[in-house]
Tab-separated table of C-alpha atoms in Angstrom:
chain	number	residue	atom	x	y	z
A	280	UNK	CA	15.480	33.055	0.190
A	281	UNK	CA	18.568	32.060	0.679
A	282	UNK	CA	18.081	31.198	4.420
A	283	UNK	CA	14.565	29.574	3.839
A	284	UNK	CA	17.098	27.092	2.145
A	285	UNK	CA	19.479	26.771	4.842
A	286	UNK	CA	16.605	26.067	7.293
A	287	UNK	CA	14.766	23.634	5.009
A	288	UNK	CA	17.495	21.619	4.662
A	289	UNK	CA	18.286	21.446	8.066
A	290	UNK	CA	14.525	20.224	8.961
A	291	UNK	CA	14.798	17.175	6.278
A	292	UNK	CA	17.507	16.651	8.309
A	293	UNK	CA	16.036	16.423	11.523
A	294	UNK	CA	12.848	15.003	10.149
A	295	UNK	CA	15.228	11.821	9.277
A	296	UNK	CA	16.990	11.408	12.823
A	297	UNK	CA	13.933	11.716	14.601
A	298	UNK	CA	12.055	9.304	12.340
A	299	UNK	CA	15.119	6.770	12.372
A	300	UNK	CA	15.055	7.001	16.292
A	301	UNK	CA	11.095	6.517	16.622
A	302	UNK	CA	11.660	3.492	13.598
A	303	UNK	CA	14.621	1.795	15.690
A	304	UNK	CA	12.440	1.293	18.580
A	305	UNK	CA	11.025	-2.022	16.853
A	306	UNK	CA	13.753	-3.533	15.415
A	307	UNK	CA	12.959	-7.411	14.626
A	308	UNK	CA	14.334	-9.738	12.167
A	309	UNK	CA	12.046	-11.597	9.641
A	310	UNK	CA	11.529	-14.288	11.360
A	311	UNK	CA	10.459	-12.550	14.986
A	312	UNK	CA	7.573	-10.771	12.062
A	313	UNK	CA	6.743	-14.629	11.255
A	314	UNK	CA	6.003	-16.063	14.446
A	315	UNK	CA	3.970	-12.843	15.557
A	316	UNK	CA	2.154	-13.454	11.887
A	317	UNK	CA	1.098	-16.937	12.881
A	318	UNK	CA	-0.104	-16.554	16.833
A	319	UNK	CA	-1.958	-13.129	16.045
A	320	UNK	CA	-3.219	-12.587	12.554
A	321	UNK	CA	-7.032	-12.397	12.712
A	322	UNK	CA	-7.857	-14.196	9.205
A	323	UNK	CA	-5.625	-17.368	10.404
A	324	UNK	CA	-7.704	-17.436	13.811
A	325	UNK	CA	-11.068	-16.904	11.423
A	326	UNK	CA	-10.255	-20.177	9.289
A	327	UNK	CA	-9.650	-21.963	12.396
A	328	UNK	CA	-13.170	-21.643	13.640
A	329	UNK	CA	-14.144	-22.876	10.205
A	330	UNK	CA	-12.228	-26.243	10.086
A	331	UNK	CA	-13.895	-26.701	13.935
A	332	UNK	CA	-17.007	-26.050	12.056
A	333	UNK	CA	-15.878	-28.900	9.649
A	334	UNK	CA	-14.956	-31.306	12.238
A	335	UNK	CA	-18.562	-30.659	14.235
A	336	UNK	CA	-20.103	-31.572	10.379
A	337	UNK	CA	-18.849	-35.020	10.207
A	338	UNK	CA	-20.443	-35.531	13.686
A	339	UNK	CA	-23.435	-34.405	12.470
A	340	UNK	CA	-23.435	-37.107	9.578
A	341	UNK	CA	-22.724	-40.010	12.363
A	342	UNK	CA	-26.400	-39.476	13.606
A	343	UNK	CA	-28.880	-41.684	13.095
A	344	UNK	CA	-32.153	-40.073	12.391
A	345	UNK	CA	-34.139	-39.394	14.781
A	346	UNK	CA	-37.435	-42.324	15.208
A	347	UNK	CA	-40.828	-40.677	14.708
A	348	UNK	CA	-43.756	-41.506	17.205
A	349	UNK	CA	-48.067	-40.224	16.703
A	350	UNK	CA	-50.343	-40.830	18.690
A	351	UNK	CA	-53.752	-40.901	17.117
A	352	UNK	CA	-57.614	-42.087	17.432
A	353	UNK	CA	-58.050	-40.088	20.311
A	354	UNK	CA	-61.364	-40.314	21.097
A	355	UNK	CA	-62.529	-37.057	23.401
A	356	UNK	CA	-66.392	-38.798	23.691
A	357	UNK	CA	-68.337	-42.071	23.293
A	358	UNK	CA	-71.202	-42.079	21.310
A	359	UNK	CA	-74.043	-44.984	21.787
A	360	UNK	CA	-72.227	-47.359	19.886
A	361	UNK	CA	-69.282	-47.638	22.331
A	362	UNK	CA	-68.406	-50.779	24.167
A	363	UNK	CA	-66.387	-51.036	27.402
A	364	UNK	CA	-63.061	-51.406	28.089
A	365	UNK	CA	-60.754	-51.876	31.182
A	366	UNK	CA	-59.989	-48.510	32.626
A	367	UNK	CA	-56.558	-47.032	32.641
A	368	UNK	CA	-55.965	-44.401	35.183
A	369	UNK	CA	-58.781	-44.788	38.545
A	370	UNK	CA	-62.183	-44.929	36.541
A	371	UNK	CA	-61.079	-43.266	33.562
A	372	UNK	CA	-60.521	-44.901	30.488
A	373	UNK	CA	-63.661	-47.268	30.017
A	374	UNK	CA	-64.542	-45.622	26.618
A	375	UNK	CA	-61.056	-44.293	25.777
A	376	UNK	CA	-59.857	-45.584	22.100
A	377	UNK	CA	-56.122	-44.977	21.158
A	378	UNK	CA	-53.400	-45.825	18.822
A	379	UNK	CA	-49.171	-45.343	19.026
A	380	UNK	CA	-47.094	-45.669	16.649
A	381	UNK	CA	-43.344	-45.746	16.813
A	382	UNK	CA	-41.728	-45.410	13.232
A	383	UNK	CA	-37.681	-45.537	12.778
A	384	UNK	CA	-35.999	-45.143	9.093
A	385	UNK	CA	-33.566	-47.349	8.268
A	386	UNK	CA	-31.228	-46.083	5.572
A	387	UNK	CA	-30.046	-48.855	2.949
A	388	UNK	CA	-27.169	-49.062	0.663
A	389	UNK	CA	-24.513	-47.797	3.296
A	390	UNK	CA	-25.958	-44.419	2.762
A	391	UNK	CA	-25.066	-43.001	5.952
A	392	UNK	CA	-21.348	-44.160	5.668
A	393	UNK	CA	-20.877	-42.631	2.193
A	394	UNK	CA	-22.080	-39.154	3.837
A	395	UNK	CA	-19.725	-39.373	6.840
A	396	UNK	CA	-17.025	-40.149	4.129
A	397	UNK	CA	-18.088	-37.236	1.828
A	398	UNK	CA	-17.884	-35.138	5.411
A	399	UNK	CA	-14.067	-36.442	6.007
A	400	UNK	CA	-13.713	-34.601	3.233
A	401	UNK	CA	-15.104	-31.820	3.161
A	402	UNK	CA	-12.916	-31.815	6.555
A	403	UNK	CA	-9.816	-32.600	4.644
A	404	UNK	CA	-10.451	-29.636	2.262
A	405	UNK	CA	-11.826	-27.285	5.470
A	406	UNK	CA	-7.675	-28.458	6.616
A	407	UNK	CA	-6.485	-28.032	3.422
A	408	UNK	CA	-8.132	-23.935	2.513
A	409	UNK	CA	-6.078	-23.097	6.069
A	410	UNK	CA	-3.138	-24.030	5.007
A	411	UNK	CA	-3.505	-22.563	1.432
A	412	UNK	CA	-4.545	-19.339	3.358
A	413	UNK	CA	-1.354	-19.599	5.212
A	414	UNK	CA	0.611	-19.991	2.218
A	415	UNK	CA	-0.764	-17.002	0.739
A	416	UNK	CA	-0.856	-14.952	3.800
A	417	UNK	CA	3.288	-16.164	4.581
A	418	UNK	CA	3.695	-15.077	0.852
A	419	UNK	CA	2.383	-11.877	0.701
A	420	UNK	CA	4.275	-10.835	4.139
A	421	UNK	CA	7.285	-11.834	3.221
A	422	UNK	CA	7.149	-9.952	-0.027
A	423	UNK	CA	6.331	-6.903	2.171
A	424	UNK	CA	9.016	-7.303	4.577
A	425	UNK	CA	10.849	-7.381	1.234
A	426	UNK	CA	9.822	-3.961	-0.334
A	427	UNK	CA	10.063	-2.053	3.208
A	428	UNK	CA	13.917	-4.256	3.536
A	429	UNK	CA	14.560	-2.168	-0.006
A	430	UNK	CA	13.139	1.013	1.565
A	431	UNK	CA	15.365	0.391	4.705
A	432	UNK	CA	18.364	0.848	2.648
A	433	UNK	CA	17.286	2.981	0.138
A	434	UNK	CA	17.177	5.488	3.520
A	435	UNK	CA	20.297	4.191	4.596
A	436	UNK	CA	21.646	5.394	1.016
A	437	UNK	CA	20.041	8.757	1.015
A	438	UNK	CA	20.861	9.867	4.369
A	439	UNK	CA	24.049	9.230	3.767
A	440	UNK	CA	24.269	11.314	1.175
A	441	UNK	CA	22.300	14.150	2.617
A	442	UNK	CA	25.074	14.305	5.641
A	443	UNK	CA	27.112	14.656	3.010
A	444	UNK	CA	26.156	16.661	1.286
A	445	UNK	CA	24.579	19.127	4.180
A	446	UNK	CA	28.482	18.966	5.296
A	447	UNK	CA	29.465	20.654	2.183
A	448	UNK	CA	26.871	22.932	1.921
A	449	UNK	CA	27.792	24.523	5.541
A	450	UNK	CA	31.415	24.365	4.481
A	451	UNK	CA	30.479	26.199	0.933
A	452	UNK	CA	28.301	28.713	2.780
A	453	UNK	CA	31.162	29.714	4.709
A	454	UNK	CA	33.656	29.809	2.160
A	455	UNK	CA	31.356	31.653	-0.380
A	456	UNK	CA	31.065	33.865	2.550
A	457	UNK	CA	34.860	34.730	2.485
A	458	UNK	CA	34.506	34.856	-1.469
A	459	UNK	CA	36.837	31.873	-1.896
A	460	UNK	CA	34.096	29.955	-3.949
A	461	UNK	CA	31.795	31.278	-6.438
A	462	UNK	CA	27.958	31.696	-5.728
A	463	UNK	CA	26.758	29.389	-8.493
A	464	UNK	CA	28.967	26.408	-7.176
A	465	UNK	CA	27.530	26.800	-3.462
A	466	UNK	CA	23.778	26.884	-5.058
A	467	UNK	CA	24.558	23.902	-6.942
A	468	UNK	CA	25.760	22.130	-3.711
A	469	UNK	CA	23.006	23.390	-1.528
A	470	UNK	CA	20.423	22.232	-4.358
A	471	UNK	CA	21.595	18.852	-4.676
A	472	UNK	CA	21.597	18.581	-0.965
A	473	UNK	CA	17.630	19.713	-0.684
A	474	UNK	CA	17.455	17.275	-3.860
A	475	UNK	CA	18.438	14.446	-1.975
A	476	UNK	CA	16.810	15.723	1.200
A	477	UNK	CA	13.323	15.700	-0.680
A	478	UNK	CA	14.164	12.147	-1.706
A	479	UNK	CA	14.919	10.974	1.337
A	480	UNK	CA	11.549	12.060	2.642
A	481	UNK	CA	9.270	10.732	-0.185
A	482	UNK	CA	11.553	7.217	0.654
A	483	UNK	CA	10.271	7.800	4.443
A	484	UNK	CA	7.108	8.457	3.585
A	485	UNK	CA	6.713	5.485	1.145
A	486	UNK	CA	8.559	3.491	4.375
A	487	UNK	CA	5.800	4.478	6.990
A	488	UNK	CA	2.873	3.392	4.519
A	489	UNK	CA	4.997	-0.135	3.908
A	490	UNK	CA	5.161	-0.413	7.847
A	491	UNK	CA	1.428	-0.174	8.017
A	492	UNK	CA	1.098	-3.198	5.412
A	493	UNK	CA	3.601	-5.073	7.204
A	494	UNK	CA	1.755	-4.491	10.685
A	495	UNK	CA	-1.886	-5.174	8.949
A	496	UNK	CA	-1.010	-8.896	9.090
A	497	UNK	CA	0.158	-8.974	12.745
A	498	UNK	CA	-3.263	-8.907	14.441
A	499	UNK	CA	-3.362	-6.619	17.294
A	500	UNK	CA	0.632	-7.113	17.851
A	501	UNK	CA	0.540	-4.734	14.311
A	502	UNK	CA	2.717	-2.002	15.468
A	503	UNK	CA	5.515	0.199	13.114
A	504	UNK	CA	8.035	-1.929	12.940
A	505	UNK	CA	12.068	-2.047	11.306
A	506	UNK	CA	13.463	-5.270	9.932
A	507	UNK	CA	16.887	-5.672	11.178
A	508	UNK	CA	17.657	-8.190	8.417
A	509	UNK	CA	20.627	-6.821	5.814
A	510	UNK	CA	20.231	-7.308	2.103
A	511	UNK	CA	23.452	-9.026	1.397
A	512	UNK	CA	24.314	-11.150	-1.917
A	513	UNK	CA	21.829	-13.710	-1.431
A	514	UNK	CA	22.647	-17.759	-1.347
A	515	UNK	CA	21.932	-19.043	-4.995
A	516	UNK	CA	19.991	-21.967	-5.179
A	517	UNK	CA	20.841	-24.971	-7.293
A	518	UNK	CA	19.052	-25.178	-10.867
A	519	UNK	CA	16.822	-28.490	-9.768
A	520	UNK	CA	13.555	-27.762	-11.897
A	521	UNK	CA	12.600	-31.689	-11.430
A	522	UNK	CA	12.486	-32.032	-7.949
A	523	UNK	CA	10.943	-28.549	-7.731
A	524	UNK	CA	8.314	-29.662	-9.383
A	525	UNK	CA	7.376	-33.158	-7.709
A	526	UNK	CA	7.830	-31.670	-4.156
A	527	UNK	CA	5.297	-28.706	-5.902
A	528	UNK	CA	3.050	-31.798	-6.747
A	529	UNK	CA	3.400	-33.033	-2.969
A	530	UNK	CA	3.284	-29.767	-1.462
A	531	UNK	CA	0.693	-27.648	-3.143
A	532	UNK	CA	-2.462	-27.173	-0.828
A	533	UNK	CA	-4.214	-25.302	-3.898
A	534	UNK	CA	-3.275	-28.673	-5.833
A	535	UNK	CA	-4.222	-31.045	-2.673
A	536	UNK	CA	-8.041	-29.521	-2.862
A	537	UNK	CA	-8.093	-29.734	-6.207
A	538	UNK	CA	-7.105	-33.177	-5.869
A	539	UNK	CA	-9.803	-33.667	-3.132
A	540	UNK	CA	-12.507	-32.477	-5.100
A	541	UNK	CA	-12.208	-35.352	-7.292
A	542	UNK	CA	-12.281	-37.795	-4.361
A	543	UNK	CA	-15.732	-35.998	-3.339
A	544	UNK	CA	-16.717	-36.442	-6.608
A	545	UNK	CA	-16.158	-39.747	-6.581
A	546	UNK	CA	-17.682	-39.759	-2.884
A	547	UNK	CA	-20.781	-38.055	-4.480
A	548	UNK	CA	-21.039	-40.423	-6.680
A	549	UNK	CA	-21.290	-43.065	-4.615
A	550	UNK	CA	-24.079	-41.552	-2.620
A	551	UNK	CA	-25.839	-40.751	-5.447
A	552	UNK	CA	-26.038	-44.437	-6.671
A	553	UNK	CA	-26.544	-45.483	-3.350
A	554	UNK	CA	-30.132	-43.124	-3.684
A	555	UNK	CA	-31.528	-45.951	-6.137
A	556	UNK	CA	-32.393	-48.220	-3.208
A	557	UNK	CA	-35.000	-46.868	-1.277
A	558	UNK	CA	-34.956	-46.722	2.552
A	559	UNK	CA	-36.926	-49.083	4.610
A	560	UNK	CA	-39.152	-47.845	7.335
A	561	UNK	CA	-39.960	-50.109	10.245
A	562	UNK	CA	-42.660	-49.269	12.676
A	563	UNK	CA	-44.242	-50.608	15.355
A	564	UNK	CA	-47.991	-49.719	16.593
A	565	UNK	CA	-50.373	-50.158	19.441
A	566	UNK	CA	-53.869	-49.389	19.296
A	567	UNK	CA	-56.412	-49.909	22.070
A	568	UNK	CA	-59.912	-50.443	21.114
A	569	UNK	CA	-59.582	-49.897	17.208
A	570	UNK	CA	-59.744	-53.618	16.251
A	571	UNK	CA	-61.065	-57.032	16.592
A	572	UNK	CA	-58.217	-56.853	19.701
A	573	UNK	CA	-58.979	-54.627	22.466
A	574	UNK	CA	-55.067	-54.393	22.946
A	575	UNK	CA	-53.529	-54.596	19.458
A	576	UNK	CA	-49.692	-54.510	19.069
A	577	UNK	CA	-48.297	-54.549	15.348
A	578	UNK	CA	-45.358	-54.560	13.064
A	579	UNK	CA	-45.150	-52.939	10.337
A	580	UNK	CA	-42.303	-51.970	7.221
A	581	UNK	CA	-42.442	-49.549	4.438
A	582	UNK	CA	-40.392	-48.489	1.232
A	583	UNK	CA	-40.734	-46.821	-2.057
A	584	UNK	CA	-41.244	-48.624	-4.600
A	585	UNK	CA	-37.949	-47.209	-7.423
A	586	UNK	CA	-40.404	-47.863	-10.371
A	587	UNK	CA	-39.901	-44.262	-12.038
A	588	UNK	CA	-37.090	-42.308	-10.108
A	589	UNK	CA	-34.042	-44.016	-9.994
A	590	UNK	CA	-31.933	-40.786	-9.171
A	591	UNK	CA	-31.189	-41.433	-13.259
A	592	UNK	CA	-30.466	-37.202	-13.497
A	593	UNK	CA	-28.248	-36.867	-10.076
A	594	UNK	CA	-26.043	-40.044	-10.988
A	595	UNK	CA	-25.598	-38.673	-14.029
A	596	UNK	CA	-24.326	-35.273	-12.854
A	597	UNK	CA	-22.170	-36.593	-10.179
A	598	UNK	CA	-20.530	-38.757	-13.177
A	599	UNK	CA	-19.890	-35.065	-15.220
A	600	UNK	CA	-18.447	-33.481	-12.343
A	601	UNK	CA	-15.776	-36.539	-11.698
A	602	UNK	CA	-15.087	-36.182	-15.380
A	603	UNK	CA	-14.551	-32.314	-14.810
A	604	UNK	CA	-12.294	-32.612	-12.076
A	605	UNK	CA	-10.031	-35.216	-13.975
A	606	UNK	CA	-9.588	-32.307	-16.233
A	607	UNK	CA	-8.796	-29.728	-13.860
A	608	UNK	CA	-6.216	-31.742	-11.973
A	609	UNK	CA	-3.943	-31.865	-15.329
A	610	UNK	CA	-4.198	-29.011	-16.496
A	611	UNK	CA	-3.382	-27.508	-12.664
A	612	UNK	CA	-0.460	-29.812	-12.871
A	613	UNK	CA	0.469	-28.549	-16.609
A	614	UNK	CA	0.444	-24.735	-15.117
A	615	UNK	CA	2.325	-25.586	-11.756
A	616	UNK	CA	5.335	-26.694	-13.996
A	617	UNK	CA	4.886	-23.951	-16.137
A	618	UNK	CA	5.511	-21.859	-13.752
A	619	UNK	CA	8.286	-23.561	-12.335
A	620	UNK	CA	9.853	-23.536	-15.661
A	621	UNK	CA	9.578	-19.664	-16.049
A	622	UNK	CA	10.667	-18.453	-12.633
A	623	UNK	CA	13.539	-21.493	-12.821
A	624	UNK	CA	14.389	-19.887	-16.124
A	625	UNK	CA	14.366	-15.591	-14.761
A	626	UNK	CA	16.689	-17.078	-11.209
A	627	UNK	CA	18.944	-18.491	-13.831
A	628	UNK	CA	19.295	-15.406	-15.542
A	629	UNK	CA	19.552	-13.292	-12.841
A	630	UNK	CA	21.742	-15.599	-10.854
A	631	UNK	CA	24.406	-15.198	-13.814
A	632	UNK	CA	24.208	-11.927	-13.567
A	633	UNK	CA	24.432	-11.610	-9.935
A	634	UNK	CA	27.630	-13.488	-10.376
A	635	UNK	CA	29.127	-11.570	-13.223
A	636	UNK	CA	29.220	-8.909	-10.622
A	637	UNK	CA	32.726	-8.663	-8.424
A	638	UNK	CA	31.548	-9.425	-4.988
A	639	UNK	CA	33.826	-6.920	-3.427
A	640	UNK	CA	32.447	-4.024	-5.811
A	641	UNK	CA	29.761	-3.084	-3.581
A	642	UNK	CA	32.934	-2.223	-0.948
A	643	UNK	CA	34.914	-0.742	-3.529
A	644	UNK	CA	31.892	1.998	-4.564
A	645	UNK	CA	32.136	2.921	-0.572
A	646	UNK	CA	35.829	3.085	-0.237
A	647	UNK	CA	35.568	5.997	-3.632
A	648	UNK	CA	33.060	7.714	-2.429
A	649	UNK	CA	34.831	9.101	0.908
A	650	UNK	CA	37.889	9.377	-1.312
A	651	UNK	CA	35.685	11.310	-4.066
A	652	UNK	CA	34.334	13.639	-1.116
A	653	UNK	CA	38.139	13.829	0.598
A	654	UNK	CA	39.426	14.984	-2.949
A	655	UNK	CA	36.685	17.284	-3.514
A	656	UNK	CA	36.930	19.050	-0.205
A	657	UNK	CA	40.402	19.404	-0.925
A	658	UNK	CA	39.687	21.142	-4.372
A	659	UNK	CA	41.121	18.109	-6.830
A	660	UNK	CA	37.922	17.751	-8.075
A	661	UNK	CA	35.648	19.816	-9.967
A	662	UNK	CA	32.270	20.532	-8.854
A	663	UNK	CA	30.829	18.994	-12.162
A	664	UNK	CA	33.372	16.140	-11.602
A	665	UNK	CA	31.904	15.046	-7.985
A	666	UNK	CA	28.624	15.679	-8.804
A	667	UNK	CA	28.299	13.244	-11.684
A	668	UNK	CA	30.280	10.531	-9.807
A	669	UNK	CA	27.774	10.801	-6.957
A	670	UNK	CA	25.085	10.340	-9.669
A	671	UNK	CA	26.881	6.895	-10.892
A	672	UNK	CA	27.778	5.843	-7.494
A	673	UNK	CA	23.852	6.518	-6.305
A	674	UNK	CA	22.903	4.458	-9.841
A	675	UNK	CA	25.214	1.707	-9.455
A	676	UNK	CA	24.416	1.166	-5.757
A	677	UNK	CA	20.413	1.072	-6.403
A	678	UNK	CA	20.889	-1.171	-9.325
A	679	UNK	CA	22.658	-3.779	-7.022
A	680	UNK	CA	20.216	-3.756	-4.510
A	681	UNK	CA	17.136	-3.511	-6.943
A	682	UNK	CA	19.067	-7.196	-8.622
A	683	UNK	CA	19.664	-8.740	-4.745
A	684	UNK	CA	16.189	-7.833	-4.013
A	685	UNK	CA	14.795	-8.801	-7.281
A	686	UNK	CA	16.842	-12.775	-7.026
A	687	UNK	CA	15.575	-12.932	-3.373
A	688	UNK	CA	11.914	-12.088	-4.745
A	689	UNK	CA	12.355	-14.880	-6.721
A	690	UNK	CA	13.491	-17.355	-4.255
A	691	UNK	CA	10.129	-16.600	-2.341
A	692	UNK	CA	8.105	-16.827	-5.405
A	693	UNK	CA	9.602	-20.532	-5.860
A	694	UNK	CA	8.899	-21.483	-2.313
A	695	UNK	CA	5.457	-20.253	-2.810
A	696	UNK	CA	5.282	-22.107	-6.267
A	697	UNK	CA	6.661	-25.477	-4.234
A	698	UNK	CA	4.626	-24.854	-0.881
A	699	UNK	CA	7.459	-25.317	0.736
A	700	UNK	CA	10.579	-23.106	2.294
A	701	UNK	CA	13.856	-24.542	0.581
A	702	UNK	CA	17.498	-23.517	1.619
C-alpha cells in the first residue's frame, strides 16, 4: 500500500513537469493572443462578408429600373380585308401589321434617393454589428485569458507545494525508516503531499479545457497556448464615473445601432410618405399598319390615380416605430449608466481593499514559508504547527490573487461597458 503511495505521488509529479514543458512551448503575452484573435478568428472574417454584402445593397438601390419594351399585333396571316403596305425585309412585309412599345417608370417624390439613404444605413448598422461583434468577441477572450492567467498561478502555487512537500515525504520515509519519526507523522506528510498532488492535477486539468476556450477564438492559429503575462497588483484607475459614461455614450456600438435604428425610422418614414405620389410611366409606341397612319409613332404617360390608397396604414406604422425607438434609446442610455454606476461602485470597493493590503505582504508570505519549511526540517516545529501554517499561507495567497484577478475583471468589464480600452 504503502509503495502504491510512494509511486503515485511520484507520477503527479511527473505528470506536472511534463505538462509544464509541453505548456511552455507557447508562451505569448496577451496581447500576441489579440492580434492572432483579430487576423484569424472565423466569426470576424464571417461579418466581414456581410458588411460587403451591405455595401453591394446600396448599389443595388442606385439602379434605375429597368425600361419595359412588347411587341404586339403580330399578325402571322392576312385575311381578305388586308391592304398593302411597303415591304420590310426583300418582299416580305406587304401584309405585316405591328406595334412596339417602349415603357420606362419614372419614380416621383425622390423615392429612389430616400431608398439609397435607408441603404447607407442599413450599411452603417452592417459597420456598426462588426464592431459590436468585436467588442464582444475582445471581451469574452480577454476574460478567458483571465481565468486560465488564475489557473497559471494557481499551478505555480501547487507545484510548489507538492516539491515541497514530496521533499519531506522522501526525507520522512527515510527517517521513519531509521525509527527517528513516528509512522503517523510520515502518513500525515505523505497524505498532504498526494492531497496537494491531486489538486494540482484537477488545476491542470481545468487549465487544458481553459486552453481550448482560449484557442477556439484564434481561427486555425487555435493551438494550446500559456500566457506569459504575471498577475501583479494591478494599476487602479481613477473614480471618473462622468466621463465614463459620455465616452460610453460615444463609444457604444450596441448604443450607435440603436441610435441608427431611429434614423431608419425616420428614413422609413420618409419613403413611406414619399409612396402617396404615384409614379409616372412614360412610354413611347410605334405601330405599323394599326391606324389611320401606316407608320404611327406615339407618346404616351401613365399614373395611378391616389383616390383610395394613400399608403394611410404604412405611414402610420413607420410613425409608431420612430416613436418606439425614441423610447428605446433612453432607456438604453438609463441602463448604460446604471451599469457604470454599479461596476464604478464594486472597483471602488475593491480598490480600497486592494489597498488596505501591505504591498510587500505577498513577499513576506514567501520569505515564511521557506523559513516555516527550514524550521520544520530542523524539528522547531511541530507537525500540526507546519501543517496549519501551510493551510493559511495556501488561503491567504489564493485570496490575493482571487481580489487582483477579481479588480482586473472589473477593469475589463468597464472597458467593455465604455467600448473603449482605458489606461
Amino acid at each position: 500500500m504503502r509503495k502504491l503511495q510512494i509511486t503515485l505521488l511520484l507520477l503527479l509529479g511527473l505528470n506536472s513537469k511534463l505538462f509544464s514543458q509541453e505548456a511552455g512551448e507557447n508562451r505569448l503575452q496577451k496581447s500576441e493572443i489579440e492580434q492572432i484573435f483579430l487576423a484569424h478568428n472565423l466569426n470576424l472574417m464571417a461579418q466581414r462578408f456581410h458588411m460587403q454584402q451591405a455595401e453591394a445593397a446600396v448599389l443595388q438601390q442606385k439602379l434605375w429600373p429597368n425600361p419595359t419594351i412588347s411587341i404586339s399585333e403580330v399578325n402571322l396571316w392576312k385575311n381578305s380585308s388586308s391592304e398593302s403596305l411597303p415591304v420590310l425585309i426583300g418582299n416580305y412585309g406587304k401584309y405585316q401589321q405591328v406595334s412596339v412599345e417602349l415603357e420606362q417608370t419614372i419614380e416621383m417624390a425622390g423615392k429612389r434617393k430616400k431608398r439609397v439613404h435607408l441603404q447607407l444605413l442599413e450599411k452603417e448598422n452592417a459597420q456598426l454589428q462588426f464592431q459590436e461583434l468585436l467588442r464582444n468577441l475582445k471581451y469574452d477572450l480577454r476574460s478567458q485569458c483571465l481565468e486560465l492567467q488564475i489557473l497559471q498561478e494557481k499551478e505555480k502555487l501547487y507545484d510548489n507545494q507538492v516539491n515541497i512537500f514530496q521533499t519531506l515525504a522522501q526525507s520522512y520515509q527515510n527517517q521513519w525508516r531509521e525509527g527517528n519519526v513516528s509512522e503517523m507523522d510520515y502518513l500525515r506528510i505523505q497524505s498532504e503531499s498526494i492531497a496537494f498532488g491531486n489538486k494540482l492535477n484537477e488545476i491542470q486539468q481545468e487549465k487544458i479545457e481553459k486552453m481550448n476556450a482560449v484557442a477556439r477564438y484564434l481561427g486555425n492559429e487555435g493551438a494550446a497556448l500559456t500566457i506569459s503575462d504575471t498577475i501583479d497588483m494591478p494599476h487602479f484607475l481613477q473614480g471618473r464615473k462622468q466621463e465614463w459614461k459620455m465616452m460610453a455614450l460615444d463609444n457604444r456600438s450596441d448604443y450607435k445601432i440603436v441610435r441608427n435604428e431611429l434614423k431608419k425610422s425616420d428614413a422609413q418614414l420618409k419613403i413611406e410618405k414619399a409612396e402617396r405620389i404615384p409614379d409616372l410611366k412614360v412610354s413611347i409606341n410605334y405601330d405599323r399598319g394599326g391606324n389611320i397612319m401606316r407608320d404611327f409613332v406615339g407618346l404616351g404617360v401613365a399614373m395611378d390615380l391616389p383616390l383610395f390608397n394613400r399608403n394611410q396604414g404604412n405611414i402610420k406604422i413607420a410613425k409608431l416605430e420612430l416613436e418606439k425607438n425614441k423610447v428605446e434609446i433612453e432607456q438604453f442610455r438609463i441602463d448604460i449608466e446604471r451599469e457604470i454606476d454599479f461596476l464604478s461602485a464594486r472597483l471602488t470597493n475593491l480598490e480600497v481593499s486592494l489597498k488596505t493590503m501591505n504591498t510587500g505582504f505577498d513577499h513576506n508570505l514567501d520569505v515564511a514559508l521557506e523559513r516555516y519549511v527550514r524550521n520544520f526540517q530542523e524539528r522547531r516545529l511541530t507537525i500540526v504547527e507546519f501543517i496549519d501554517f501551510i493551510n493559511n499561507y495556501m488561503e491567504n495567497k489564493e485570496s490575493i490573487l482571487e481580489r487582483r484577478v477579481k479588480y482586473l475583471q472589473y477593469r475589463e468589464e468597464l472597458m467593455y461597458l465604455i467600448g473603449k480600452d482605458i489606461v
